[in-house]
Amino acid sequence: MAETLVRFEGVRKTYGAGGPAAVQSLDLDIARGELLTLLGPSGSGKTTTLMMLAGFETPTEGRILLEGRDIAHTAPHRRGIGVVFQSYALFPHMTVAENVAFPLSVRGVGRAERDDRTRRALAMVRLDGFADRRPVQLSGGQQQRVALARAMVFEPPIVLLDEPLGALDKALREEMQLEIRHIHQRLGVTMMYVTHDQAEALTLSDRIAVFEGGRIRQCADPTMLYDRPADAFVAGFVGENNLLPGIVASRDGDEVSVRLRCGPVVTAQAADCGGTGEACLVAIRPERIAVADADASDLGERAQPATLLEAIFLGDHVRLRLAFDEGGEVLSKRPAGIGRLPAPGGPISIAWPEGAAVAFRDASTKV
Ligand code: ADP
Ligand code: MG
């Protein structure tokens, strides 16, 4: 087990009296050297969590430990934590090198060492030739690389990044995701990264804590999160999922038979769901739903009759909107260029492998 660098213990945060908690009873460990991402929709408490670790917000309850020490009474600048925000927050009147050197100047690091560390930090983010430029002479991506160099130049124990790529366009964002991942791998620096973008979280992270309503729903590595979501929220938020409402018709150990609201009865693995009569959501990943001509037998006896509503070509894959004959829609996804499809409105068979359907408790529905 890697050493714990940061520990949140029963941390709760309410802004003002009587309001709902922005963060509720948070327990979370960050290991030295890991890149942990806080992933969740807007307003789920990610920034509040980050700001409490940085020292810009104070927990209402609970403790935050950095290297085993309670940091409640340590001022932000004494925590020695690097922070990068979505807005670059570079000093416009300073050159790139002066911006990066700033945390070293504040700490009284001598000239020679300052220049040396600044040069290495700029090389790390591939801005060697940009030392004398001003921020306005840089693109958005370059400015954010300067911000990253500035956050890392004093070798902090942990770097916090709050939606640092949010202002960049898609191609640049994806390039920067890989760059941050490679810097993390090369230097082994501990990072806590905040994003609402699940693809970004999957790309970057050693582990992901999924936030919703101020709570962590699940904290796991990307594969685990995708393959074994703990609840319907995580199943729907990480990757795409069909979430079909229904009622448990019968339960046999870990397997349930569910009557979907749209008609069909399906068998599903019981992940986190109740017994007979309870409301549930059956999750099936679009890429696990196979389709074939209605008269083909290659899907086996599990095939369900359906109608192809629409096929959407997206270059590398095709998205198929399908309707069960008894009603209700599902999405299927498959590589482009394989097999033929009937025209929209035509009959089709759909099936998924045993185990691909997983039933979760449906907290939103009262039976
Ligand atoms: P996220 O970063 O996941 O979008 P935040 O941590 O910013 O979420 O916000 C969590 C909740 O706390 C939201 O309901 C938000 O409106 C509230 N909140 C955040 N900052 C403040 C503040 N300074 N004053 C009052 N409420 C706040
Ligand atoms: Mg935020």
CSV table of C-alpha atoms and ligand atoms in Angstrom, one decimal:
chain,number,residue,atom,x,y,z
A,1,MET,CA,0.0,0.0,0.0
A,2,ALA,CA,1.3,3.4,-0.9
A,3,GLU,CA,1.7,6.0,1.8
A,4,THR,CA,-1.3,8.2,2.5
A,5,LEU,CA,-0.4,11.9,1.7
A,6,VAL,CA,-3.8,13.5,2.3
A,7,ARG,CA,-6.7,12.3,4.4
A,8,PHE,CA,-10.2,13.9,4.6
A,9,GLU,CA,-11.9,12.7,7.8
A,10,GLY,CA,-15.6,13.2,8.2
A,11,VAL,CA,-15.3,16.6,6.4
A,12,ARG,CA,-18.5,18.6,6.0
A,13,LYS,CA,-19.0,22.1,4.6
A,14,THR,CA,-22.0,24.3,4.7
A,15,TYR,CA,-21.9,27.9,3.4
A,16,GLY,CA,-23.9,30.1,5.8
A,17,ALA,CA,-26.3,28.9,8.4
A,18,GLY,CA,-29.1,26.5,7.7
A,19,GLY,CA,-28.3,25.9,4.1
A,20,PRO,CA,-27.7,22.4,2.6
A,21,ALA,CA,-24.2,21.0,3.0
A,22,ALA,CA,-22.0,21.6,-0.1
A,23,VAL,CA,-19.9,18.6,1.1
A,24,GLN,CA,-21.4,16.0,3.5
A,25,SER,CA,-19.3,13.7,5.7
A,26,LEU,CA,-16.4,13.2,3.3
A,27,ASP,CA,-13.9,10.5,3.9
A,28,LEU,CA,-11.1,10.2,1.3
A,29,ASP,CA,-7.4,9.3,1.2
A,30,ILE,CA,-5.0,10.4,-1.5
A,31,ALA,CA,-1.9,8.2,-1.8
A,32,ARG,CA,1.5,9.8,-2.4
A,33,GLY,CA,2.2,9.8,-6.1
A,34,GLU,CA,-1.3,9.1,-7.3
A,35,LEU,CA,-3.5,11.2,-9.6
A,36,LEU,CA,-6.9,11.2,-8.0
A,37,THR,CA,-9.8,12.9,-9.9
A,38,LEU,CA,-13.0,14.3,-8.3
A,39,LEU,CA,-15.6,13.7,-11.0
A,40,GLY,CA,-19.2,14.9,-10.8
A,41,PRO,CA,-21.9,17.2,-12.2
A,42,SER,CA,-21.9,20.9,-11.5
A,43,GLY,CA,-22.7,21.8,-7.9
A,44,SER,CA,-21.7,18.4,-6.5
A,45,GLY,CA,-19.0,19.7,-4.2
A,46,LYS,CA,-15.8,19.1,-6.1
A,47,THR,CA,-14.4,22.7,-5.9
A,48,THR,CA,-15.5,23.1,-2.3
A,49,THR,CA,-13.4,19.9,-1.5
A,50,LEU,CA,-10.4,21.2,-3.4
A,51,MET,CA,-10.7,24.7,-1.8
A,52,MET,CA,-10.7,23.2,1.7
A,53,LEU,CA,-7.5,21.3,1.0
A,54,ALA,CA,-5.9,24.4,-0.6
A,55,GLY,CA,-6.9,26.4,2.5
A,56,PHE,CA,-9.2,28.9,0.8
A,57,GLU,CA,-12.3,27.4,2.6
A,58,THR,CA,-12.6,26.1,6.1
A,59,PRO,CA,-14.4,22.8,6.9
A,60,THR,CA,-17.5,23.2,9.1
A,61,GLU,CA,-16.8,19.8,10.6
A,62,GLY,CA,-14.1,17.1,10.3
A,63,ARG,CA,-10.3,17.2,9.7
A,64,ILE,CA,-7.9,17.3,6.8
A,65,LEU,CA,-4.5,15.8,7.3
A,66,LEU,CA,-1.5,16.5,5.1
A,67,GLU,CA,1.4,14.1,5.7
A,68,GLY,CA,-0.4,13.1,8.9
A,69,ARG,CA,-0.7,16.6,10.3
A,70,ASP,CA,-4.0,18.4,10.8
A,71,ILE,CA,-3.8,21.5,8.6
A,72,ALA,CA,-6.9,23.3,10.0
A,73,HIS,CA,-4.8,26.2,11.3
A,74,THR,CA,-2.2,26.3,8.5
A,75,ALA,CA,-2.6,29.3,6.2
A,76,PRO,CA,-2.9,28.5,2.4
A,77,HIS,CA,0.5,29.8,1.5
A,78,ARG,CA,2.1,27.7,4.3
A,79,ARG,CA,0.5,24.5,3.1
A,80,GLY,CA,2.9,24.6,0.1
A,81,ILE,CA,0.2,23.2,-2.2
A,82,GLY,CA,0.3,24.1,-6.0
A,83,VAL,CA,-3.1,25.1,-7.5
A,84,VAL,CA,-4.2,25.5,-11.1
A,85,PHE,CA,-7.6,26.9,-11.9
A,86,GLN,CA,-9.6,27.1,-15.2
A,87,SER,CA,-8.8,30.8,-15.6
A,88,TYR,CA,-5.1,31.0,-16.0
A,89,ALA,CA,-4.6,33.8,-13.4
A,90,LEU,CA,-1.2,34.6,-14.8
A,91,PHE,CA,0.3,38.0,-14.0
A,92,PRO,CA,-0.1,40.0,-17.3
A,93,HIS,CA,2.7,42.4,-16.7
A,94,MET,CA,5.3,39.7,-16.0
A,95,THR,CA,7.0,37.5,-18.6
A,96,VAL,CA,6.5,33.8,-18.7
A,97,ALA,CA,9.7,33.2,-16.8
A,98,GLU,CA,8.8,35.7,-14.2
A,99,ASN,CA,5.4,34.2,-13.7
A,100,VAL,CA,6.9,30.7,-13.2
A,101,ALA,CA,9.6,32.0,-10.9
A,102,PHE,CA,7.1,34.0,-8.8
A,103,PRO,CA,6.5,31.2,-6.1
A,104,LEU,CA,10.3,30.9,-5.8
A,105,SER,CA,10.8,34.6,-5.4
A,106,VAL,CA,8.1,34.7,-2.7
A,107,ARG,CA,9.9,31.8,-0.9
A,108,GLY,CA,13.2,33.7,-1.1
A,109,VAL,CA,15.0,31.2,-3.3
A,110,GLY,CA,18.3,32.6,-4.6
A,111,ARG,CA,18.8,33.8,-8.1
A,112,ALA,CA,20.8,31.0,-9.6
A,113,GLU,CA,18.6,28.2,-8.2
A,114,ARG,CA,15.5,30.2,-9.2
A,115,ASP,CA,16.7,30.5,-12.8
A,116,ASP,CA,17.6,26.9,-12.9
A,117,ARG,CA,14.3,25.6,-11.6
A,118,THR,CA,12.3,28.0,-13.8
A,119,ARG,CA,14.2,26.7,-16.9
A,120,ARG,CA,13.4,23.1,-15.9
A,121,ALA,CA,9.8,23.8,-15.2
A,122,LEU,CA,9.4,25.5,-18.6
A,123,ALA,CA,11.1,22.5,-20.3
A,124,MET,CA,8.7,20.2,-18.5
A,125,VAL,CA,5.7,21.9,-20.1
A,126,ARG,CA,7.6,22.2,-23.5
A,127,LEU,CA,7.8,26.0,-23.4
A,128,ASP,CA,11.6,26.3,-23.5
A,129,GLY,CA,11.6,29.1,-26.1
A,130,PHE,CA,8.9,31.2,-24.5
A,131,ALA,CA,10.6,32.5,-21.3
A,132,ASP,CA,10.5,36.2,-22.4
A,133,ARG,CA,7.0,36.4,-23.8
A,134,ARG,CA,4.1,37.9,-22.0
A,135,PRO,CA,0.9,35.9,-21.3
A,136,VAL,CA,-1.1,37.8,-24.0
A,137,GLN,CA,1.3,36.5,-26.6
A,138,LEU,CA,0.4,32.9,-25.8
A,139,SER,CA,-2.5,30.7,-26.8
A,140,GLY,CA,-4.9,29.4,-24.2
A,141,GLY,CA,-3.2,26.0,-24.0
A,142,GLN,CA,0.2,27.6,-23.6
A,143,GLN,CA,-1.0,29.9,-20.9
A,144,GLN,CA,-2.4,26.9,-19.0
A,145,ARG,CA,1.0,25.1,-19.4
A,146,VAL,CA,2.6,28.2,-17.8
A,147,ALA,CA,0.1,28.0,-14.9
A,148,LEU,CA,1.0,24.3,-14.5
A,149,ALA,CA,4.7,25.1,-14.5
A,150,ARG,CA,4.1,27.8,-11.9
A,151,ALA,CA,2.1,25.4,-9.7
A,152,MET,CA,4.9,22.8,-9.8
A,153,VAL,CA,8.1,24.8,-9.8
A,154,PHE,CA,8.4,24.8,-6.0
A,155,GLU,CA,8.0,21.0,-5.9
A,156,PRO,CA,4.8,21.0,-3.8
A,157,PRO,CA,3.8,17.7,-2.1
A,158,ILE,CA,0.5,17.9,-4.1
A,159,VAL,CA,-0.8,19.9,-7.1
A,160,LEU,CA,-4.6,20.7,-7.2
A,161,LEU,CA,-6.1,21.3,-10.6
A,162,ASP,CA,-9.7,22.6,-10.9
A,163,GLU,CA,-11.1,22.1,-14.4
A,164,PRO,CA,-7.8,23.4,-15.8
A,165,LEU,CA,-8.7,22.5,-19.4
A,166,GLY,CA,-12.3,23.8,-19.3
A,167,ALA,CA,-11.6,26.8,-21.5
A,168,LEU,CA,-9.8,24.9,-24.3
A,169,ASP,CA,-11.3,23.5,-27.4
A,170,LYS,CA,-11.7,19.7,-27.7
A,171,ALA,CA,-8.6,18.8,-29.6
A,172,LEU,CA,-6.3,20.9,-27.4
A,173,ARG,CA,-8.1,19.6,-24.3
A,174,GLU,CA,-7.3,16.0,-25.3
A,175,GLU,CA,-3.7,16.8,-26.1
A,176,MET,CA,-3.3,18.6,-22.7
A,177,GLN,CA,-4.9,15.6,-20.9
A,178,LEU,CA,-2.2,13.4,-22.2
A,179,GLU,CA,0.4,15.9,-21.4
A,180,ILE,CA,-0.7,16.2,-17.8
A,181,ARG,CA,-0.9,12.4,-17.6
A,182,HIS,CA,2.7,12.1,-18.9
A,183,ILE,CA,4.1,14.8,-16.6
A,184,HIS,CA,2.4,13.0,-13.7
A,185,GLN,CA,3.9,9.7,-14.7
A,186,ARG,CA,7.3,11.1,-15.3
A,187,LEU,CA,7.6,13.1,-12.1
A,188,GLY,CA,5.4,11.0,-9.9
A,189,VAL,CA,3.9,14.1,-8.4
A,190,THR,CA,0.7,13.7,-6.5
A,191,MET,CA,-2.3,15.4,-8.1
A,192,MET,CA,-5.9,16.0,-7.2
A,193,TYR,CA,-7.8,16.9,-10.4
A,194,VAL,CA,-11.4,18.2,-10.7
A,195,THR,CA,-13.5,17.7,-13.7
A,196,HIS,CA,-17.2,17.2,-14.7
A,197,ASP,CA,-16.0,15.4,-17.9
A,198,GLN,CA,-16.1,11.6,-17.5
A,199,ALA,CA,-13.9,11.0,-20.6
A,200,GLU,CA,-11.3,13.3,-19.2
A,201,ALA,CA,-11.4,11.5,-15.8
A,202,LEU,CA,-11.0,8.1,-17.5
A,203,THR,CA,-8.1,9.4,-19.6
A,204,LEU,CA,-6.1,10.8,-16.7
A,205,SER,CA,-6.8,9.1,-13.4
A,206,ASP,CA,-5.3,6.5,-11.3
A,207,ARG,CA,-8.5,6.7,-9.2
A,208,ILE,CA,-11.7,8.6,-9.6
A,209,ALA,CA,-14.0,9.7,-6.8
A,210,VAL,CA,-17.5,10.2,-8.2
A,211,PHE,CA,-19.4,13.1,-6.5
A,212,GLU,CA,-23.1,13.7,-6.4
A,213,GLY,CA,-24.9,16.0,-4.0
A,214,GLY,CA,-21.9,16.6,-1.9
A,215,ARG,CA,-21.2,12.9,-1.4
A,216,ILE,CA,-18.8,10.4,-2.9
A,217,ARG,CA,-20.9,7.7,-4.6
A,218,GLN,CA,-17.9,5.5,-5.5
A,219,CYS,CA,-14.1,5.8,-5.5
A,220,ALA,CA,-12.3,3.3,-7.7
A,221,ASP,CA,-9.9,3.0,-10.6
A,222,PRO,CA,-11.3,3.8,-14.1
A,223,THR,CA,-11.8,0.1,-15.2
A,224,MET,CA,-13.6,-0.8,-12.0
A,225,LEU,CA,-15.8,2.3,-12.2
A,226,TYR,CA,-16.8,1.5,-15.7
A,227,ASP,CA,-17.3,-2.3,-15.3
A,228,ARG,CA,-18.6,-2.4,-11.8
A,229,PRO,CA,-20.5,0.9,-11.0
A,230,ALA,CA,-21.7,0.9,-7.4
A,231,ASP,CA,-25.1,2.5,-8.2
A,232,ALA,CA,-27.4,3.7,-10.9
A,233,PHE,CA,-25.9,7.3,-10.7
A,234,VAL,CA,-22.4,6.1,-11.4
A,235,ALA,CA,-23.6,3.7,-14.1
A,236,GLY,CA,-25.2,6.6,-15.9
A,237,PHE,CA,-22.5,9.2,-15.3
A,238,VAL,CA,-19.4,7.2,-16.2
A,239,GLY,CA,-19.6,6.2,-19.8
A,240,GLU,CA,-23.0,5.7,-21.6
A,241,ASN,CA,-25.6,3.4,-20.3
A,242,ASN,CA,-29.2,2.5,-21.1
A,243,LEU,CA,-31.0,2.8,-17.7
A,244,LEU,CA,-34.4,1.0,-18.1
A,245,PRO,CA,-36.9,1.4,-15.2
A,246,GLY,CA,-38.7,-1.7,-14.0
A,247,ILE,CA,-39.9,-3.8,-11.1
A,248,VAL,CA,-38.2,-6.8,-9.7
A,249,ALA,CA,-40.4,-9.8,-10.6
A,250,SER,CA,-38.3,-12.4,-8.8
A,251,ARG,CA,-34.9,-12.8,-7.2
A,252,ASP,CA,-32.7,-15.8,-7.1
A,253,GLY,CA,-29.4,-15.0,-5.3
A,254,ASP,CA,-27.5,-12.5,-7.4
A,255,GLU,CA,-29.8,-12.8,-10.4
A,256,VAL,CA,-33.1,-11.0,-10.8
A,257,SER,CA,-35.9,-11.1,-13.3
A,258,VAL,CA,-37.2,-7.6,-14.0
A,259,ARG,CA,-40.4,-6.6,-15.7
A,260,LEU,CA,-39.3,-3.4,-17.5
A,261,ARG,CA,-41.8,-0.6,-17.5
A,262,CYS,CA,-41.7,-0.7,-21.3
A,263,GLY,CA,-42.9,-4.3,-21.4
A,264,PRO,CA,-40.2,-7.0,-21.7
A,265,VAL,CA,-39.0,-9.2,-18.9
A,266,VAL,CA,-35.3,-9.4,-18.7
A,267,THR,CA,-32.7,-11.2,-16.5
A,268,ALA,CA,-30.1,-9.0,-14.8
A,269,GLN,CA,-27.3,-9.3,-12.3
A,270,ALA,CA,-28.4,-7.8,-9.0
A,271,ALA,CA,-25.7,-5.2,-8.2
A,272,ASP,CA,-27.4,-3.0,-5.6
A,273,CYS,CA,-31.1,-3.8,-5.8
A,274,GLY,CA,-33.9,-5.0,-3.6
A,275,GLY,CA,-36.2,-8.0,-3.8
A,276,THR,CA,-39.5,-8.8,-5.4
A,277,GLY,CA,-41.7,-5.8,-6.0
A,278,GLU,CA,-39.0,-3.2,-5.6
A,279,ALA,CA,-38.3,-0.5,-8.2
A,280,CYS,CA,-35.0,-0.8,-10.1
A,281,LEU,CA,-33.1,0.4,-13.1
A,282,VAL,CA,-31.6,-2.1,-15.5
A,283,ALA,CA,-28.3,-0.8,-16.9
A,284,ILE,CA,-27.0,-2.1,-20.2
A,285,ARG,CA,-24.0,-0.5,-22.0
A,286,PRO,CA,-24.8,0.4,-25.6
A,287,GLU,CA,-21.7,-1.4,-26.9
A,288,ARG,CA,-23.0,-4.6,-25.4
A,289,ILE,CA,-26.2,-4.6,-27.3
A,290,ALA,CA,-25.9,-6.7,-30.5
A,291,VAL,CA,-28.3,-6.4,-33.3
A,292,ALA,CA,-29.1,-8.7,-36.2
A,293,ASP,CA,-31.7,-9.2,-38.9
A,294,ALA,CA,-35.0,-10.1,-37.4
A,295,ASP,CA,-35.0,-13.5,-39.1
A,296,ALA,CA,-31.4,-14.4,-38.2
A,297,SER,CA,-30.9,-16.9,-35.5
A,298,ASP,CA,-27.3,-16.0,-34.6
A,299,LEU,CA,-28.3,-14.0,-31.5
A,300,GLY,CA,-29.6,-17.1,-29.9
A,301,GLU,CA,-32.7,-17.6,-27.8
A,302,ARG,CA,-32.1,-14.5,-25.7
A,303,ALA,CA,-32.9,-12.2,-28.7
A,304,GLN,CA,-35.7,-9.7,-28.3
A,305,PRO,CA,-37.8,-8.4,-31.2
A,306,ALA,CA,-37.3,-4.7,-31.9
A,307,THR,CA,-37.5,-2.0,-34.5
A,308,LEU,CA,-34.7,0.1,-35.8
A,309,LEU,CA,-35.7,3.8,-35.3
A,310,GLU,CA,-32.6,5.5,-36.5
A,311,ALA,CA,-29.0,4.8,-37.4
A,312,ILE,CA,-26.6,7.7,-36.8
A,313,PHE,CA,-23.2,7.5,-38.5
A,314,LEU,CA,-20.3,9.0,-36.5
A,315,GLY,CA,-17.3,7.9,-38.6
A,316,ASP,CA,-15.7,5.3,-36.5
A,317,HIS,CA,-19.0,4.0,-35.0
A,318,VAL,CA,-22.7,3.9,-35.6
A,319,ARG,CA,-25.3,4.7,-33.0
A,320,LEU,CA,-28.6,2.8,-33.3
A,321,ARG,CA,-31.8,3.9,-31.7
A,322,LEU,CA,-33.9,0.9,-31.2
A,323,ALA,CA,-37.4,0.3,-29.8
A,324,PHE,CA,-38.6,-3.0,-28.1
A,325,ASP,CA,-41.7,-4.3,-29.8
A,326,GLU,CA,-43.5,-3.9,-26.5
A,327,GLY,CA,-42.4,-0.3,-26.2
A,328,GLY,CA,-39.4,1.5,-24.7
A,329,GLU,CA,-36.2,2.7,-26.4
A,330,VAL,CA,-32.6,1.6,-26.1
A,331,LEU,CA,-29.3,2.8,-27.6
A,332,SER,CA,-26.8,0.5,-29.2
A,333,LYS,CA,-23.4,1.3,-30.5
A,334,ARG,CA,-21.2,-0.6,-32.9
A,335,PRO,CA,-18.2,-0.1,-35.1
A,336,ALA,CA,-19.0,1.4,-38.5
A,337,GLY,CA,-18.9,-0.8,-41.6
A,338,ILE,CA,-19.8,-4.1,-40.1
A,339,GLY,CA,-23.0,-6.0,-41.2
A,340,ARG,CA,-26.0,-4.6,-42.9
A,341,LEU,CA,-28.9,-2.9,-41.3
A,342,PRO,CA,-32.6,-2.7,-42.3
A,343,ALA,CA,-34.0,0.7,-43.3
A,344,PRO,CA,-35.3,2.8,-40.4
A,345,GLY,CA,-38.7,1.4,-39.3
A,346,GLY,CA,-37.6,-2.1,-40.2
A,347,PRO,CA,-37.7,-5.1,-37.8
A,348,ILE,CA,-34.5,-6.2,-36.1
A,349,SER,CA,-33.4,-8.6,-33.3
A,350,ILE,CA,-31.4,-7.3,-30.3
A,351,ALA,CA,-29.6,-9.3,-27.6
A,352,TRP,CA,-26.9,-8.8,-25.0
A,353,PRO,CA,-24.6,-11.3,-23.3
A,354,GLU,CA,-25.5,-12.9,-20.0
A,355,GLY,CA,-24.2,-10.6,-17.3
A,356,ALA,CA,-24.4,-7.4,-19.4
A,357,ALA,CA,-27.6,-6.3,-17.8
A,358,VAL,CA,-27.2,-5.1,-14.2
A,359,ALA,CA,-30.0,-4.1,-11.9
A,360,PHE,CA,-29.7,-1.1,-9.5
A,361,ARG,CA,-32.0,0.2,-6.9
A,362,ASP,CA,-34.1,3.0,-8.3
A,363,ALA,CA,-34.0,5.7,-5.6
A,364,SER,CA,-36.2,8.1,-7.6
A,365,THR,CA,-39.3,5.8,-8.0
A,366,LYS,CA,-41.8,4.9,-5.3
A,367,VAL,CA,-43.7,1.7,-6.0
B,1,ADP,P1,-18.7,21.8,-8.1
B,1,ADP,O1,-17.3,22.3,-8.1
B,1,ADP,O2,-18.8,20.3,-8.1
B,1,ADP,O3,-19.5,22.4,-9.3
B,1,ADP,P2,-19.1,23.5,-5.7
B,1,ADP,O4,-18.2,22.9,-4.7
B,1,ADP,O5,-18.6,24.7,-6.4
B,1,ADP,O6,-19.4,22.3,-6.8
B,1,ADP,O7,-20.5,23.8,-5.1
B,1,ADP,C1,-21.2,22.9,-4.2
B,1,ADP,C2,-22.4,23.6,-3.7
B,1,ADP,O8,-22.0,24.6,-2.8
B,1,ADP,C3,-23.3,24.2,-4.8
B,1,ADP,O9,-24.6,24.0,-4.4
B,1,ADP,C4,-22.9,25.6,-4.7
B,1,ADP,O10,-24.0,26.5,-5.1
B,1,ADP,C5,-22.5,25.9,-3.3
B,1,ADP,N1,-21.5,26.9,-3.1
B,1,ADP,C6,-20.2,26.8,-3.6
B,1,ADP,N2,-19.5,27.9,-3.3
B,1,ADP,C7,-20.3,28.7,-2.5
B,1,ADP,C8,-20.2,29.9,-1.8
B,1,ADP,N3,-19.0,30.6,-1.8
B,1,ADP,N4,-21.2,30.4,-1.1
B,1,ADP,C9,-22.4,29.7,-1.1
B,1,ADP,N5,-22.6,28.5,-1.7
B,1,ADP,C10,-21.6,28.0,-2.4
B,2,MG,MG,-16.3,23.5,-9.5
